[in-house]
Short mmCIF file of C-alpha atoms and ligand atoms in Angstrom, two decimals:
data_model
loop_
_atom_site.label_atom_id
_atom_site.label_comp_id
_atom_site.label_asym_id
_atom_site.label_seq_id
_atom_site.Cartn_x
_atom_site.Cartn_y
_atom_site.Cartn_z
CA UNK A 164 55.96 98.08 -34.73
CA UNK A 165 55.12 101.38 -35.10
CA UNK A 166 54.95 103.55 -31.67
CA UNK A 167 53.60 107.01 -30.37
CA UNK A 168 54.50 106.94 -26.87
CA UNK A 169 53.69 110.20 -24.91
CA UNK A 170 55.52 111.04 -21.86
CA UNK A 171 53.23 113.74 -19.35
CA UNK A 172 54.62 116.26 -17.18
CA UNK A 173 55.33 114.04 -13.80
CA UNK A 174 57.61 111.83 -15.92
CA UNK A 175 60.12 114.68 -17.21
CA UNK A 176 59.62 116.51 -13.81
CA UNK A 177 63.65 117.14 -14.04
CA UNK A 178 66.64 116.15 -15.98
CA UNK A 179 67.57 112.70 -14.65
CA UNK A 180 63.65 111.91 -15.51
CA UNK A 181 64.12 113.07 -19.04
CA UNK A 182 67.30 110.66 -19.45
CA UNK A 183 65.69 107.92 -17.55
CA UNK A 184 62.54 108.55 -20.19
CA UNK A 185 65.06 108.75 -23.07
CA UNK A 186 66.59 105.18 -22.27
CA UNK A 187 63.17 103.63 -22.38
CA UNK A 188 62.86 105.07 -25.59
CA UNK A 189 65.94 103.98 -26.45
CA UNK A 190 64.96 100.39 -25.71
CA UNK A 191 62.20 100.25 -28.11
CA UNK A 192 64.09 102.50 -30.54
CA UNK A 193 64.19 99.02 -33.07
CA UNK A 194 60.63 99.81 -33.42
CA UNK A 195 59.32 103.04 -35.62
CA UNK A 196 58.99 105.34 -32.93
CA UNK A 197 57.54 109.35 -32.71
CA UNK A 198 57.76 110.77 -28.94
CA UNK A 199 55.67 113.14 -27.65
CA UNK A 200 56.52 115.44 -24.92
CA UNK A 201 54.72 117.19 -22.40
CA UNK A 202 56.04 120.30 -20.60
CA UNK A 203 58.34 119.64 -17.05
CA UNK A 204 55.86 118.99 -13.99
CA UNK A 205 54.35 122.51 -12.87
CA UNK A 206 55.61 124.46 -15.77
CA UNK A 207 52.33 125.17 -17.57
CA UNK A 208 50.56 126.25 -14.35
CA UNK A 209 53.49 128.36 -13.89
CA UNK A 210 52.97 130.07 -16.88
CA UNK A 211 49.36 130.42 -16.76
CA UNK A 212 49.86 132.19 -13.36
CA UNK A 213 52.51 134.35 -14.46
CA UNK A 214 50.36 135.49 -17.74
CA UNK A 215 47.74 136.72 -14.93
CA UNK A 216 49.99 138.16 -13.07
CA UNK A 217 51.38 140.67 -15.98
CA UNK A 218 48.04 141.04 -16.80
CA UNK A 219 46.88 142.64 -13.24
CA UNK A 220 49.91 144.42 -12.63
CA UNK A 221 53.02 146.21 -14.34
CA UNK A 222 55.63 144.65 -12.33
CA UNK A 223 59.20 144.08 -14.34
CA UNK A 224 61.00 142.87 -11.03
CA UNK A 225 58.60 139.93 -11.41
CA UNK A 226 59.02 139.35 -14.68
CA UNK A 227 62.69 139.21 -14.45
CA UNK A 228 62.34 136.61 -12.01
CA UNK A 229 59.93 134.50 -13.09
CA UNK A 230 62.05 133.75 -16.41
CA UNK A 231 65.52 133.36 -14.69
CA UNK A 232 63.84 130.53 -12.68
CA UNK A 233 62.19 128.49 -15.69
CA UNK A 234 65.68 129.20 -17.62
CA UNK A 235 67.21 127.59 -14.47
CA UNK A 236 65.50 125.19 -14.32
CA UNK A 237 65.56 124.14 -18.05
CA UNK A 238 69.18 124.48 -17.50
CA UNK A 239 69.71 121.88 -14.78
CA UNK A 240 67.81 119.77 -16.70
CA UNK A 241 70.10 120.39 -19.49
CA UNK A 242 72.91 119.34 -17.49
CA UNK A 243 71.27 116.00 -15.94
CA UNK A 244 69.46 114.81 -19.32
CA UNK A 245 71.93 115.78 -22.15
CA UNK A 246 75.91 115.22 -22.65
CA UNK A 247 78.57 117.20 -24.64
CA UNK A 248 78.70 117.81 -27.67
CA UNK A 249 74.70 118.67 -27.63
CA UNK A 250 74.61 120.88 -24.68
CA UNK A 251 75.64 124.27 -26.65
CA UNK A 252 72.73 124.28 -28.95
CA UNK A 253 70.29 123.42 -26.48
CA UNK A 254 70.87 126.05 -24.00
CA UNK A 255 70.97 128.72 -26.79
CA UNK A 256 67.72 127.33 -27.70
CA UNK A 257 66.57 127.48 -24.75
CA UNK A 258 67.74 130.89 -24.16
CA UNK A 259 66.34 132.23 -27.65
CA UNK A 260 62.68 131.12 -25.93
CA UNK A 261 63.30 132.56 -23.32
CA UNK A 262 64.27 135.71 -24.27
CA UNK A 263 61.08 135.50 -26.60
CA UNK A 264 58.59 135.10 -23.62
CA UNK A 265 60.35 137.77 -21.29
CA UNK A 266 59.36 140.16 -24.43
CA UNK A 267 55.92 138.39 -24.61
CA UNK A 268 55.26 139.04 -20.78
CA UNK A 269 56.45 142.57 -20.85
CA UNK A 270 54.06 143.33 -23.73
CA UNK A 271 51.03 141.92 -21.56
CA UNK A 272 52.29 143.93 -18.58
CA UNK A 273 52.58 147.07 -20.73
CA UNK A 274 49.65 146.96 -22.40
CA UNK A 275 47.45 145.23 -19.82
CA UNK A 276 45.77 142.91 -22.28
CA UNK A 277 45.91 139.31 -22.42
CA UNK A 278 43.80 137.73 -25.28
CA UNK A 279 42.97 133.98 -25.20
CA UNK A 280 45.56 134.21 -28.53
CA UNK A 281 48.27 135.60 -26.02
CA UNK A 282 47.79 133.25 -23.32
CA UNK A 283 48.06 130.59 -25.58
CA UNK A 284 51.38 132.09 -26.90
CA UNK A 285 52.71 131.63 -23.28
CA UNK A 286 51.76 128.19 -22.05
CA UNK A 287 52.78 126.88 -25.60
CA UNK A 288 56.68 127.72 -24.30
CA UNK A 289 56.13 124.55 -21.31
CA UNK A 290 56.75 122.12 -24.50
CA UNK A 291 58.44 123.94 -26.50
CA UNK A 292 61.38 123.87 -23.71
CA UNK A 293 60.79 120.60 -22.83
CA UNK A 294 61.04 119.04 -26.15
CA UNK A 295 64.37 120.04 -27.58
CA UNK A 296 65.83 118.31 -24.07
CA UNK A 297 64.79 115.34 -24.19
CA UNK A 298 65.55 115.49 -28.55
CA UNK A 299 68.84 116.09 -27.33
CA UNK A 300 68.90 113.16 -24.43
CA UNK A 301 68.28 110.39 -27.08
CA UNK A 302 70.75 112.26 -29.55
CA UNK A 303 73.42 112.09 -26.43
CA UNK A 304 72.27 108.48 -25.95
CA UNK A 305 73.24 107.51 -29.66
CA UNK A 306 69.70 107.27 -31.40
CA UNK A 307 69.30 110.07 -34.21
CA UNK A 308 66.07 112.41 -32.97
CA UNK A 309 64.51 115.73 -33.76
CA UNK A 310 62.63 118.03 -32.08
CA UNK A 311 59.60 119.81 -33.56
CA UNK A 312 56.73 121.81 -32.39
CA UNK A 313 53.21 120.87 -32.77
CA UNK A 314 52.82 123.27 -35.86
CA UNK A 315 56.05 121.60 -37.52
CA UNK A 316 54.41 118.25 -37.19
CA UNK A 317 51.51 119.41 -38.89
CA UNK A 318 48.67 119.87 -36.12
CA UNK A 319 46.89 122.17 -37.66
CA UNK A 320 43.93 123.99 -35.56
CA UNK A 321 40.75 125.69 -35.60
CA UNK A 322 41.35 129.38 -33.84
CA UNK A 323 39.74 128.96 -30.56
CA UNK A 324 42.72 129.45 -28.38
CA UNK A 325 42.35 127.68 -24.63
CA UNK A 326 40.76 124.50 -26.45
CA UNK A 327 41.14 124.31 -29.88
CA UNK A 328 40.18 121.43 -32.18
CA UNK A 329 42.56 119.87 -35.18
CA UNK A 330 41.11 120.23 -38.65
CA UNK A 331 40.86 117.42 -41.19
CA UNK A 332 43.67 118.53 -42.85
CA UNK A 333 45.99 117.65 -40.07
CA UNK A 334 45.79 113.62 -40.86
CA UNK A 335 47.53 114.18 -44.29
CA UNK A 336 49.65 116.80 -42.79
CA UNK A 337 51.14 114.87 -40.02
CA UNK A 338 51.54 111.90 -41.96
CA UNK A 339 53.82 113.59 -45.07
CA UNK A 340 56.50 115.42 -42.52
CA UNK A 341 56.69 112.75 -39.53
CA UNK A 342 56.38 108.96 -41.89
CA UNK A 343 59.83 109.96 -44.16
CA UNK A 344 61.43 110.82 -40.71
CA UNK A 345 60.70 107.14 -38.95
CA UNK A 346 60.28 104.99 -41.94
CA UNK A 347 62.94 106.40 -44.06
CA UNK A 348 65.65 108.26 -42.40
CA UNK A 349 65.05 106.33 -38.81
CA UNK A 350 64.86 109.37 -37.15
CA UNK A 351 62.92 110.05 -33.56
CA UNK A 352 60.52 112.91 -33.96
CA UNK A 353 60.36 114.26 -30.20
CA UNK A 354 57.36 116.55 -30.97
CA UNK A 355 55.53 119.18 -28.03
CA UNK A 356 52.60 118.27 -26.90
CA UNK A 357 49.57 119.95 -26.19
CA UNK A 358 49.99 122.58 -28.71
CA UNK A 359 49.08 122.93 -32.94
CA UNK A 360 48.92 126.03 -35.21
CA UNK A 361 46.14 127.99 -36.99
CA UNK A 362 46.40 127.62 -40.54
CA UNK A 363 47.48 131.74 -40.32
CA UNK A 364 50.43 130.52 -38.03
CA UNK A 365 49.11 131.13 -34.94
CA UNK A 366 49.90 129.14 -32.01
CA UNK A 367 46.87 127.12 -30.11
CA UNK A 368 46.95 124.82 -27.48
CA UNK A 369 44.13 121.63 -26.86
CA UNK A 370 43.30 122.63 -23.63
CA UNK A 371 44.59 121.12 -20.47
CA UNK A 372 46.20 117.59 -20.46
CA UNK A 373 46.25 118.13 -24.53
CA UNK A 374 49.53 115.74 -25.02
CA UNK A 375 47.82 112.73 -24.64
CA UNK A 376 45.66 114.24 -27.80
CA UNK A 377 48.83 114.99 -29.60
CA UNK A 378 50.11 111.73 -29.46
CA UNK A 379 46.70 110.09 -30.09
CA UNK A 380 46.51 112.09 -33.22
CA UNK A 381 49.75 111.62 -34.35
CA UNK A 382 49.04 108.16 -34.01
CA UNK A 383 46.07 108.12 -35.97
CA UNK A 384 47.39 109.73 -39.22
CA UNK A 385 50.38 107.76 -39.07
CA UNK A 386 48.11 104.62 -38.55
CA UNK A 387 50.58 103.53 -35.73
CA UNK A 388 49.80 99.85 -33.91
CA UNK A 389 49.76 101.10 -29.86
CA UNK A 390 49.81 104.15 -28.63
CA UNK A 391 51.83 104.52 -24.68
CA UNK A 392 51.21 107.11 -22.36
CA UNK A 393 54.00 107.62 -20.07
CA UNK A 394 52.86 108.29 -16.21
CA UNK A 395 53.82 108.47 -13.17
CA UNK A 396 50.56 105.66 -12.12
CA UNK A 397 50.69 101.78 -13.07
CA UNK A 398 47.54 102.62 -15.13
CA UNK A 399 43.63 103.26 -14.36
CA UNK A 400 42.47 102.23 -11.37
CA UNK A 401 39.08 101.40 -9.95
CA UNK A 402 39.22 104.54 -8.19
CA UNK A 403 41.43 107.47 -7.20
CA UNK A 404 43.55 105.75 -4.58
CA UNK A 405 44.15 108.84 -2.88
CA UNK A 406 40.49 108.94 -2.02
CA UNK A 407 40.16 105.45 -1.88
CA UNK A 408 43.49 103.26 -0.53
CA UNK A 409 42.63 99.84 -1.76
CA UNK A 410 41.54 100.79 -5.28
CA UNK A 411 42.55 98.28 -7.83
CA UNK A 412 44.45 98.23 -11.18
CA UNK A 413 42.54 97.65 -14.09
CA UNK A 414 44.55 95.60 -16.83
CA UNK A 415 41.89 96.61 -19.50
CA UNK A 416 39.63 98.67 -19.94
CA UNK A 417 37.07 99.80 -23.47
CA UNK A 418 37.36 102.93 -25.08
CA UNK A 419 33.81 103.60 -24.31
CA UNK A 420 34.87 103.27 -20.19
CA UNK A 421 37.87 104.84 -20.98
CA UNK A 422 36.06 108.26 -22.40
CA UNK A 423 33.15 108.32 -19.75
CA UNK A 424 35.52 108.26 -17.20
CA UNK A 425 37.72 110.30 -18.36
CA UNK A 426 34.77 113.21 -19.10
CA UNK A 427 33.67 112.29 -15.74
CA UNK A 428 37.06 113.71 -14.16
CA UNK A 429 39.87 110.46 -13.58
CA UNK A 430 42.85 112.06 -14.31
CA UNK A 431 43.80 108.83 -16.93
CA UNK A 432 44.01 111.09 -20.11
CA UNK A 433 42.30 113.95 -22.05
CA UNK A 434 38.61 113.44 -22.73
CA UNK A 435 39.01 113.62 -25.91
CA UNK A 436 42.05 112.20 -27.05
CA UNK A 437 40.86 108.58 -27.62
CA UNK A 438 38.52 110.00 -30.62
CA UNK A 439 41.14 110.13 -33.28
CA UNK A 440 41.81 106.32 -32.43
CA UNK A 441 38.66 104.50 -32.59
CA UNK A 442 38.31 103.90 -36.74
CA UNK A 443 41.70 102.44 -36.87
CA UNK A 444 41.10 100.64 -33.47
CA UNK A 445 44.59 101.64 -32.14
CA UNK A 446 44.98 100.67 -28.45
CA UNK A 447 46.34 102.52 -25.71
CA UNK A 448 48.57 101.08 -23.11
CA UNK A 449 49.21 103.22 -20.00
CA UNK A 450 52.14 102.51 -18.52
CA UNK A 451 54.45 103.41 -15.25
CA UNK A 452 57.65 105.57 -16.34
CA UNK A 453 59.06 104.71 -12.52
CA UNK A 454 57.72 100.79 -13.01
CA UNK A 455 58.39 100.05 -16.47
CA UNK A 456 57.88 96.52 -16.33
CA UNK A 457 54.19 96.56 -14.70
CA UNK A 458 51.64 95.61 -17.42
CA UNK A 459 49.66 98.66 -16.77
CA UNK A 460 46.19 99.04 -18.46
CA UNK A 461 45.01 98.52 -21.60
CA UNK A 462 42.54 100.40 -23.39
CA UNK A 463 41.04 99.02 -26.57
CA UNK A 464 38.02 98.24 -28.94
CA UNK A 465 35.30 95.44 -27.31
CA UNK A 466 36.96 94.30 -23.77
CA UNK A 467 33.63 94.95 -21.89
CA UNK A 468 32.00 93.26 -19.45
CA UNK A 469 35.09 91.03 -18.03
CA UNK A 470 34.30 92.49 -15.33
CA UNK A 471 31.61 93.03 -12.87
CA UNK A 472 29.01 95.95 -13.27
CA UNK A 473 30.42 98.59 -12.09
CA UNK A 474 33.92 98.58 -13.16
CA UNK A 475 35.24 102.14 -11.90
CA UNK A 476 34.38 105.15 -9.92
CA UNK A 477 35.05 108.86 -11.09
CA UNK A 478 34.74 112.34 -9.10
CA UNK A 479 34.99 115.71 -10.01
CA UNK A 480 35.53 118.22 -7.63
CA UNK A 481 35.37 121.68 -9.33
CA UNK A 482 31.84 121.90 -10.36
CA UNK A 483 28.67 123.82 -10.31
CA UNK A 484 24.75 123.36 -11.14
CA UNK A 485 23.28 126.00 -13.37
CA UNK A 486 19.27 125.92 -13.21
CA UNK A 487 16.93 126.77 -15.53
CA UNK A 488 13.17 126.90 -14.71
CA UNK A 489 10.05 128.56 -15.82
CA UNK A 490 6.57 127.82 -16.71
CA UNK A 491 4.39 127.66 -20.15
CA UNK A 492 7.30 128.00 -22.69
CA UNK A 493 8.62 125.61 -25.36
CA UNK A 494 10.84 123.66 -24.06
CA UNK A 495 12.98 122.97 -27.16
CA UNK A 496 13.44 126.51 -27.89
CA UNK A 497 14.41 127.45 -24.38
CA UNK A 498 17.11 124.55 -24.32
CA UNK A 499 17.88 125.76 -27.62
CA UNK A 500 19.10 129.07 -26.03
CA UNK A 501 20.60 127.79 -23.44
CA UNK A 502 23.55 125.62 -25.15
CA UNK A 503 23.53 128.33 -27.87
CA UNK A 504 24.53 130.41 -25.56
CA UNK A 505 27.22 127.90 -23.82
CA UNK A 506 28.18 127.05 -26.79
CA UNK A 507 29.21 130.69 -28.11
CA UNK A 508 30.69 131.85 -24.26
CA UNK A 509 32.89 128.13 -24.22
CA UNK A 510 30.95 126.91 -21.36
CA UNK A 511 31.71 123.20 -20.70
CA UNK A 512 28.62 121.33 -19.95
CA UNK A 513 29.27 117.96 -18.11
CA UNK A 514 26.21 116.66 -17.46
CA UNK A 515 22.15 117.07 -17.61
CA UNK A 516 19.23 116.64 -16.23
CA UNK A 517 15.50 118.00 -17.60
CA UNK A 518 12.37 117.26 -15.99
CA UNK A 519 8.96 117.46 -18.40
CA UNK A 520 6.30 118.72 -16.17
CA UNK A 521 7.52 122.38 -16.14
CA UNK A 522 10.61 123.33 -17.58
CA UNK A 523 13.79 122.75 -15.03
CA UNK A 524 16.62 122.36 -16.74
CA UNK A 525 19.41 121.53 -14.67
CA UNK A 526 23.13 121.09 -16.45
CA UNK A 527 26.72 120.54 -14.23
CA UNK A 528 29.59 122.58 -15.46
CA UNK A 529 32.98 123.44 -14.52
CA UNK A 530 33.16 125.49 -11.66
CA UNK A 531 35.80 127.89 -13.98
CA UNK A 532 32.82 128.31 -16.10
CA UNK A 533 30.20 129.33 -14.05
CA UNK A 534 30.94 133.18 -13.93
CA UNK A 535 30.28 133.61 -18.13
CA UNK A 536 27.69 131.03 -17.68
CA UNK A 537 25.48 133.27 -15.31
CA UNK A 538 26.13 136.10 -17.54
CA UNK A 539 25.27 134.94 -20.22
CA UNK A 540 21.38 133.94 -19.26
CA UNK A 541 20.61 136.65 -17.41
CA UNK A 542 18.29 138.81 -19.09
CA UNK A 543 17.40 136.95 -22.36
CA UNK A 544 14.88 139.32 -24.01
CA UNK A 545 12.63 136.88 -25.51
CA UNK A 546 12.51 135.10 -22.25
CA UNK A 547 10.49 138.59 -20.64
CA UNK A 548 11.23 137.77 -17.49
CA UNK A 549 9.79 134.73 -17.14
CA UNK A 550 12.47 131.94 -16.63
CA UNK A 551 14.41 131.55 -13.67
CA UNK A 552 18.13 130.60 -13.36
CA UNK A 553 19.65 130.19 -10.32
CA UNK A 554 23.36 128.05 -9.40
CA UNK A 555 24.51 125.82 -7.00
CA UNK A 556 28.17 126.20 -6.59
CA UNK A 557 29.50 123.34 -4.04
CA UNK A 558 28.51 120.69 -5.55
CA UNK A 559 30.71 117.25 -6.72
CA UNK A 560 29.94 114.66 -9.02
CA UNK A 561 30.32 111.43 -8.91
CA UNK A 562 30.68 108.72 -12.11
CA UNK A 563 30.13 104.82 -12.09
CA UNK A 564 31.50 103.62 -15.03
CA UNK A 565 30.89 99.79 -16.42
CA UNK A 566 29.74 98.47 -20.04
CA UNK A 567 28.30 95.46 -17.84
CA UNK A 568 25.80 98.01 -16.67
CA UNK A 569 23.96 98.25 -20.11
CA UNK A 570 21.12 95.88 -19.47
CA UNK A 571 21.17 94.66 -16.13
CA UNK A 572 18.79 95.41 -13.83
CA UNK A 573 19.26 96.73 -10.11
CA UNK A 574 22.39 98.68 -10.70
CA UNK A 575 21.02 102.05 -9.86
CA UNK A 576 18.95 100.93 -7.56
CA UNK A 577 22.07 99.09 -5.78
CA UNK A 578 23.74 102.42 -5.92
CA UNK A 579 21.16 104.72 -4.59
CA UNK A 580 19.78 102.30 -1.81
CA UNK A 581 24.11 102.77 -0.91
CA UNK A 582 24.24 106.46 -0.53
CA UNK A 583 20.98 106.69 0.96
CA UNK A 584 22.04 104.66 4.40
CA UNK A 585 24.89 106.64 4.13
CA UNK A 586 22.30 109.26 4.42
CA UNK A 587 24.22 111.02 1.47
CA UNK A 588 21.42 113.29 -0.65
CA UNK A 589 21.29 113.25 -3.98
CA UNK A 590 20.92 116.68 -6.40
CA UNK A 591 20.85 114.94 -9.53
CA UNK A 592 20.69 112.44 -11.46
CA UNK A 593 22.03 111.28 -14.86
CA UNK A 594 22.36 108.47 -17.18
CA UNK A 595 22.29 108.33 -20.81
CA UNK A 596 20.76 104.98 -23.17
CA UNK A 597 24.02 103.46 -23.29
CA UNK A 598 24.12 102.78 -20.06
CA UNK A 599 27.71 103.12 -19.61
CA UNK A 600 27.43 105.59 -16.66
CA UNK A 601 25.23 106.26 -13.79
CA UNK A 602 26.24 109.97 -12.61
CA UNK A 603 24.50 112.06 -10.13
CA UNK A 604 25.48 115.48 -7.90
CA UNK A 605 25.69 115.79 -4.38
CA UNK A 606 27.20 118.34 -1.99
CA UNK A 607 30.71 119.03 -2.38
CA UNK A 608 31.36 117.37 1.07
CA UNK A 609 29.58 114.34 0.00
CA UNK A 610 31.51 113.60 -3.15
CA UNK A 611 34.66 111.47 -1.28
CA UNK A 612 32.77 109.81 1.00
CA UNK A 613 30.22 108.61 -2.18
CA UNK A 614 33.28 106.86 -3.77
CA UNK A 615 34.49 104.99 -0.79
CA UNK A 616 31.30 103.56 -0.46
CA UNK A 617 29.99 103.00 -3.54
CA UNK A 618 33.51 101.22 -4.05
CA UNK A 619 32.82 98.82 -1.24
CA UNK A 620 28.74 98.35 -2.45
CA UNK A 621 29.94 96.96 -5.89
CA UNK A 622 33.33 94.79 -4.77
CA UNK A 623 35.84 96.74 -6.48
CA UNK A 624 38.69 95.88 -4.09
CA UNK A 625 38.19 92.27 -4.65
CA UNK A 626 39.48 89.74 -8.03
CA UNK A 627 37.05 89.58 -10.70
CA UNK A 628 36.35 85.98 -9.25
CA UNK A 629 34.97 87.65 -6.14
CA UNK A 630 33.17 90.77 -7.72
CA UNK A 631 30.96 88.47 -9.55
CA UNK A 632 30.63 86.17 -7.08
CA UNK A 633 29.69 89.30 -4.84
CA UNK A 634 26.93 90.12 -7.15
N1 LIG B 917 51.43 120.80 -20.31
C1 LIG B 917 50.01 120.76 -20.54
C2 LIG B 917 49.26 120.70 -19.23
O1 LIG B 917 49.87 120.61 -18.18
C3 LIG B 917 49.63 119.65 -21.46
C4 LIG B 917 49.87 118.26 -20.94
O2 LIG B 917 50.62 118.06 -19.98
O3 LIG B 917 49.31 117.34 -21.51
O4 LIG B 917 48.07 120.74 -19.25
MG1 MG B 918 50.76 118.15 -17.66
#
């Protein structure tokens, strides 16, 4: 069989993790296998903060710090994961990087300036530490590996830094330097996550939780048979359990679930990273790195409607309502403007909502967003005045996710009949022809309580036997 399995940030959160990870590899290593890495747990949040830091303020002391505590602790992860003879060469890697990004900091805190191009630069080190350790934990384990970066592997990117998007090229790419090293020389490719190259050499990353795209690429071009993502959860759940305690495991799940709940904020994998997969139909098994054995979920072409309706609940916290409203315009041409406009700033829109009678556009972004979205429509010329956009900013949205929805009547109406005894108020509502989601906006202190009770409305503690009988 041929393998990607991706292992996130929880699951290499220190050096007996990486080893640990490294034997599980090693147990499947019969099979044609390409790892992919995420950075150690807190490391790219880490360096995002520091970036901001040099950015604000001129402070060397801080500097000096901040790198002698990620070398540390890339160091006593050296010693837990990796044995001698392959220690030497990993610390001096791991020393050449970081003696590269104490030189990259200083030049932000000097100069004051830190592009989306620089900040890239930084959080691309998170994997590119990571990697070469665990390379080096199969190597001390006895099973031939290699590390390489993103670029090396041949992820080749557009240029917008913070979220940018493999080109075409990639497929061929990835497949001509990572096949010869599986199917020919039966090497491990232990390649970084999260990050690719512009095709001037730049480094980009795929914006937060990018790994799981890595691997999902990687897979793709290499036309592997399963993708596994590594976590530190049995797999995706009916609901966040730490909002909900009796949520459920689901053992499988479509891709089409898989995406909308995903977008719609559960924290299973990057929006967009089951995209590369769906031609070739390659599933995706999540699985537990601390439970190995557990089935975990399964996510793959035309499992729909085993079961019930409703088959999972999403919320996302961080988000905002931009509205747009105005009288006696053209609608089209106003929207048109609008996601223009998003579009060029980066804005991510999540969901939304129009009504006909007047123009009122509303749309849900991120929170992070909402600053460069305001900007950005306020005082449109050709608008004269004449359209309104105000925000909402504590709002939270919540997702029910089920291909058993499409064509069955008395779902929404289950759902909203629900939240209203709850006396919970709705701010919008959304839900597109496939039917796949019902998502609407209420207040930010709404959004838990929404969940737990929308979880109990449609069953989803119970066995599939009981959800349908409970419909
Ligand atoms: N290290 C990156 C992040 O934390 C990418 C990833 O883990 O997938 O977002
Ligand atoms: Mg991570």
């Amino acid at each position: 069989m041929r393998i990607v399995m991706k292992f996130g940030g929880a699951s290499v959160k220190d050096g007996r993790s990486i080893r640990h990870c490294a034997k599980l590899v090693k147990k499947y290593a019969d099979n044609e296998v390409v790892v992919v890495v995420s950075a150690m747990a807190g490391v790219t949040d880490s360096l995002t903060n520091a970036a901001k830091k040099c950015y604000a303020e001129q402070s060397t002391g801080f500097i000096k710090m901040f790198v002698a505590e990620l070398a540390k602790k890339h160091y006593d992860a050296v010693r837990d994961a990796v044995d001698e003879p392959y220690r030497a060469r990993v610390m001096e890697h791991i020393d050449r990087l970081i003696d590269e990004l104490e030189k990259v900091l200083l030049g932000i805190s000097y100069l004051g300036e830190l592009t989306k191009r620089s900040e890239d630069y930084i959080l691309s080190f998170g994997e590119r530490l990571s990697a070469p350790i665990f390379s080096s934990a199969l190597l001390s384990l006895g099973v031939e590996s290699l590390a390489m970066t993103g670029g090396d592997a041949g992820i080749v990117t557009n240029s917008h830094f913070g979220r940018a998007r493999p080109l075409k090229t990639s497929c061929e790419l990835i497949r001509s330097r990572i096949e010869p090293l599986i199917s020919i020389r039966h090497v491990i490719p232990v390649v970084t996550g999260f990050i690719g190259v512009t095709e001037d050499g730049n480094i980009t990353t795929l914006g937060r939780g990018g790994s799981d795209l890595t691997a999902t690429l990687i897979a793709s071009a290499i036309d592997a048979d399963e993708v596994w993502l590594w976590k530190e959860v049995d797999g995706v759940m009916t609901a966040d359990p730490k909002i909900v305690p009796n949520a459920k495991l689901i053992p499988e799940i479509s891709y089409q679930e898989a995406m909308e709940l995903a977008h719609f904020g559960a924290k299973i994998l990057h929006p967009r990273a089951l995209e590369p997969l769906i031609r070739n139909r390659i599933p995706v098994r999540i699985k537990n790195t601390f439970n190995p054995d557990a089935p975990g979920t399964v996510i793959k072409d035309g499992c729909n409607s085993s079961m019930g309706v409703v088959k999972a609940l999403s919320l996302i916290e961080k988000v905002a309502i931009v509205n747009v409203s105005g009288a006696g315009f053209d609608f089209a041409e106003i929207m048109a403007e609008v996601f223009r406009r998003f579009a060029e700033e980066r804005v991510n829109v999540i969901m939304i909502s129009q009504s006909s009678s007047e123009l009122n556009l509303s749309m849900v972004i991120d929170r992070g967003d909402l600053g460069r979205a305001m900007r950005t429509l306020t005082n449109v010329d050709s608008w004269n005045g004449n359209v309104k956009v105000s925000k909402l900013d504590d709002v939270a949205v919540v997702s029910a996710v089920g291909a058993g929805m499409a064509g069955t009547p008395g779902v929404a109406g289950r759902i909203f009949s629900a939240l209203g005894k709850a006396g919970i108020n709705i701010i919008m509502i959304s839900q597109s022809c496939s039917e796949y989601n019902i998502s609407f906006a209420v207040s930010k202190e709404d959004g838990r309580k929404a969940v737990k009770i929308l979880h109990d409305e449609f069953c989803l503690e119970d066995t599939v036997e009981e959800v349908l009988s409970c419909e």
